[in-house]
Amino acid sequence: MSDKTVTIEINGMPVDATAGQMLIEVTDREDAYVPRFCYHKKLSVAANCRMCLVEVENAPKPLPACATPVMEGMKVFTHSNAAIEAQKATMEFLLINHPLDCPICDQGGECELQDLAMGFGRNVSRYTERKRVVKDKNLGSLVSTDMTRCIHCTRCVRFGQEVAGIQELGTTGRSEDMEIGTYIERSVDHELSGNIIDLCPVGALNDKPYRYSARAWEMLAKPLVSPHDCAGSNLFGHVLRGRLKRIVPRDNESINETWIADRDRFSYEGIYADDRLTAPMLKVKGDWLEVSWSRAISEARDVLRTSVGDDGNRLGVLVSPSSTVEEMYLLNRITRHIGSNNIDHRLRMRDFRDQDADPVWPALGMPIAALEELDGVLIVGSNLRREVPIVAHRIRKAAIQGASVGFVNPSAYEYHFPCAAYVEAPVQLLSQSLASVLVAAIEMDGGKASEAVRLGIDIAGINESHRAAAQVLLGKKQALLLLGQITLRHPRFADVRAIAAALCEVTGAKLGYLPEGANAAGGALSGVLPHRGPGGQVARTVGLNASEMLTDPRQAYLLYGLEPEHDFSNATLVTQALTAADTVVCFSSYMTDALLEYADVLLPIATFAETAGTFINVEGVWQSFDAAAKVLGNAREGWRVLRVLGNELDLPACEYRTTADICDALAAELGNQDLDTSYKGRFKPTLEEADIDILALDVPMYAIDAIVRRGSALQETAAARESKSI
Amino acid sequence: MSKGALSEQVCREIDHWVAKFPKGRQRSAVISALQAVQHENQGFLTQDLMDAVAEHLDLPPIQVYEVATFYSMFETDPVGRHCISVCTNISCMLCGSTEIVAYLEKKLDVKLGESTEDGKFYLKQEEECLAACCGAPMMMVNHDYHENLTPQKIDEILEELD
């Protein structure tokens, strides 16, 4: 597309446009409304619905605005008689086969067809013949279908081809017999496939778990942020009388564009799972009693004081990486106040040897949107599409625009874009494989690298795949080496990172992380780390990390938002440690058999949609949100409970009235320090083989946290069933 | 659902067509590929065969299903091994194709679009003009044109088929 500017006239108003731009982009920008069904700003132009016909001076017939490039001097009329007549005629044809079932259609009230029928439809149909009927398809547990309502705009088909990268839906048959479907019965399995629900302009594709449970106009849309991955996708929670009924994307061009992952859309079912903890509970002589909040909190204070005594080191605090900044900051303050430094949110990590060189927070090193501008990305140890689908989508866009994308991975996970390099790195040998890439890069760079960068590595068996991976980063203007969750959870993480950092030094690439949870950045910045306080201040005494707290059991534990048997690298060890402890105080949204077994006090806390809070995403953006839904039962927002517990424990300056107060306090503590996230360590890696299995490192997409594990529709998807069958 | 479902000859034929298009545009060869496959499989396609074509061309299977269901020359359900299509477009209709169809339906004891029980004949519903108006009424049997049809001539033509 050239950058030449042309001047056109829309409804008599002269406006500037870029030559080659489609008319509809200009009319949208100028707020001259043109009706449409098949056109979508994120998809290619199909021009098959003909709804956007407009009158153009000197054109013999009305032209589709979505497929007409602007030209100098063009005079466009969007509301002239000829345009309106053409639009009305199109509408009449579209309604020929559309059932009049709006009263029982979930799309009713938020339906583009319904809206446009109001604007452009006749009030009486002239069509008296039989309407066609199309059999519904079973697309799996997430998307419901009413295919008779389909108007063949093909947005869902184009979404598969262009955004997901794998076409799952297609148009079969022709003419009257044309249908949208999969031809053979199969589910749509892509991790972004729920977006076809929003794309569908009619009620053909709808949200299956939400089906028939509310009407669009009854609900309030409350802004939320995804609690499942580090991208921090923006969401709207639709709430009916305090209950979250469904989740849809909230446009944010710099993070999730208009898409969200299925995990973000459907996990809300977990909020209303049967085993929600709805009242504070206390174990009295082996029996569980429901008690008042004041009694539960004072009991929590007492048991913590008794078992910790004068030695704060007896306490271990383990925090979910998807807790809010406010919760984490208060937990940090309470733990240090009790005199313990044993606090951590890195629950699935195994290797903490080089933690002093950790960045202030595990960062992508660039904005998410800037991933598209990269020309080289090397992804090390990551099942990217399942870890952070939104980041995977951005990287796919980069690859399609010509970036070289390479992987150093234990398995060739499926990617729907051209892959420039793949180093098969058995999980035990991840560090060796990356070291081979480093050696290849040094060799290809002409051997100019300093001794320090060589890390004293001497490795044989460099092959073409290693050179190809090095080539992905070498000589690129903007390159990124991305460490995924398989790497972060790896028992030789420190080695892998040191090698990765050297590789970045040789190639000029940036080093980025994809940490677990929605708020790993918040965890690090608010001081939920044994070796650092808020903002990366070095702790005077280094406490025990998440792994040491279990291998070297504590007398007392405080668990925040966890299911220990699922959320740790070593389930057996954590259960042993908790069972043997004198005191276990649990802040939890769920009541599990395991918690009832070893806990002493259970404090029910709100889930992500029921609390106000802040998540800091992987690019460092603070995203605050208010509570969308009413907290279930007698549960409370976590930060309020922590504040009261802080008061009970005589924590000074703990009079926060809102989450904003807590954020301000943390921000004041962070000050204006330079939050540099590059690697400055001097860790000397060794290339030892790790004793680990890939299944232990690659946590399935729909098992990542307690809420997702209870999302019943997600648990029925092909991806969930596949991971359970292993 | 493996490549094994396609014979070596069909694969060669498909590759011959793929070579005619620019690299990465192998989707353009789907029609030719399906024709070759259908020809070898007694005149119809199966899901396994379509999947095999998709795999051979490195396309999502749905893109092959789309083509196979769109064109009336592809059969996605089993049909009789001899395909009879009578042109019913305007010239043939004026010259008596309605009677020809009626005669065939009676003779074979099937309706348009059905196959005989013994699996020998398939009386195809023809969608378009077969472009032999000068010899109307006409029919196509296994890609061969027969013009100026009469009931007697039809008997002779069908008699010769095994």
mmCIF file of C-alpha atoms in Angstrom, chain A residues 1-10 15-30 54 56 63-76:
data_model
loop_
_atom_site.group_PDB
_atom_site.id
_atom_site.type_symbol
_atom_site.label_atom_id
_atom_site.label_comp_id
_atom_site.label_asym_id
_atom_site.label_seq_id
_atom_site.Cartn_x
_atom_site.Cartn_y
_atom_site.Cartn_z
ATOM 1 C CA MET A 1 0.000 0.000 0.000
ATOM 2 C CA SER A 2 1.390 3.361 -0.924
ATOM 3 C CA ASP A 3 1.381 6.227 1.526
ATOM 4 C CA LYS A 4 -0.143 8.583 -1.002
ATOM 5 C CA THR A 5 -2.949 10.649 0.441
ATOM 6 C CA VAL A 6 -6.093 11.155 -1.546
ATOM 7 C CA THR A 7 -9.055 13.355 -0.800
ATOM 8 C CA ILE A 8 -12.514 11.892 -1.047
ATOM 9 C CA GLU A 9 -15.908 13.157 -0.119
ATOM 10 C CA ILE A 10 -18.171 11.289 2.291
ATOM 11 C CA VAL A 15 -11.776 13.846 4.095
ATOM 12 C CA ASP A 16 -8.233 12.580 3.605
ATOM 13 C CA ALA A 17 -7.500 8.900 3.142
ATOM 14 C CA THR A 18 -4.547 6.741 2.202
ATOM 15 C CA ALA A 19 -4.630 5.471 -1.359
ATOM 16 C CA GLY A 20 -5.556 1.815 -1.433
ATOM 17 C CA GLN A 21 -7.446 1.955 1.854
ATOM 18 C CA MET A 22 -10.885 0.399 1.751
ATOM 19 C CA LEU A 23 -13.797 2.777 1.861
ATOM 20 C CA ILE A 24 -15.258 1.238 5.004
ATOM 21 C CA GLU A 25 -12.096 2.000 6.989
ATOM 22 C CA VAL A 26 -12.495 5.655 6.103
ATOM 23 C CA THR A 27 -16.223 5.798 6.794
ATOM 24 C CA ASP A 28 -15.636 4.063 10.146
ATOM 25 C CA ARG A 29 -12.942 6.579 11.019
ATOM 26 C CA GLU A 30 -15.248 9.444 10.076
ATOM 27 C CA VAL A 54 -22.934 2.515 -0.700
ATOM 28 C CA VAL A 56 -20.447 6.233 -5.296
ATOM 29 C CA LEU A 63 -20.392 -0.599 -4.398
ATOM 30 C CA PRO A 64 -19.455 -2.652 -1.305
ATOM 31 C CA ALA A 65 -17.590 -0.252 1.008
ATOM 32 C CA CYS A 66 -15.473 -3.061 2.449
ATOM 33 C CA ALA A 67 -13.959 -3.983 -0.919
ATOM 34 C CA THR A 68 -13.788 -0.645 -2.704
ATOM 35 C CA PRO A 69 -10.421 1.101 -2.491
ATOM 36 C CA VAL A 70 -10.594 4.871 -2.142
ATOM 37 C CA MET A 71 -9.625 6.945 -5.137
ATOM 38 C CA GLU A 72 -8.904 10.630 -5.571
ATOM 39 C CA GLY A 73 -12.046 12.675 -5.890
ATOM 40 C CA MET A 74 -14.410 9.820 -5.052
ATOM 41 C CA LYS A 75 -17.788 11.029 -3.858
ATOM 42 C CA VAL A 76 -19.453 8.585 -1.503
#
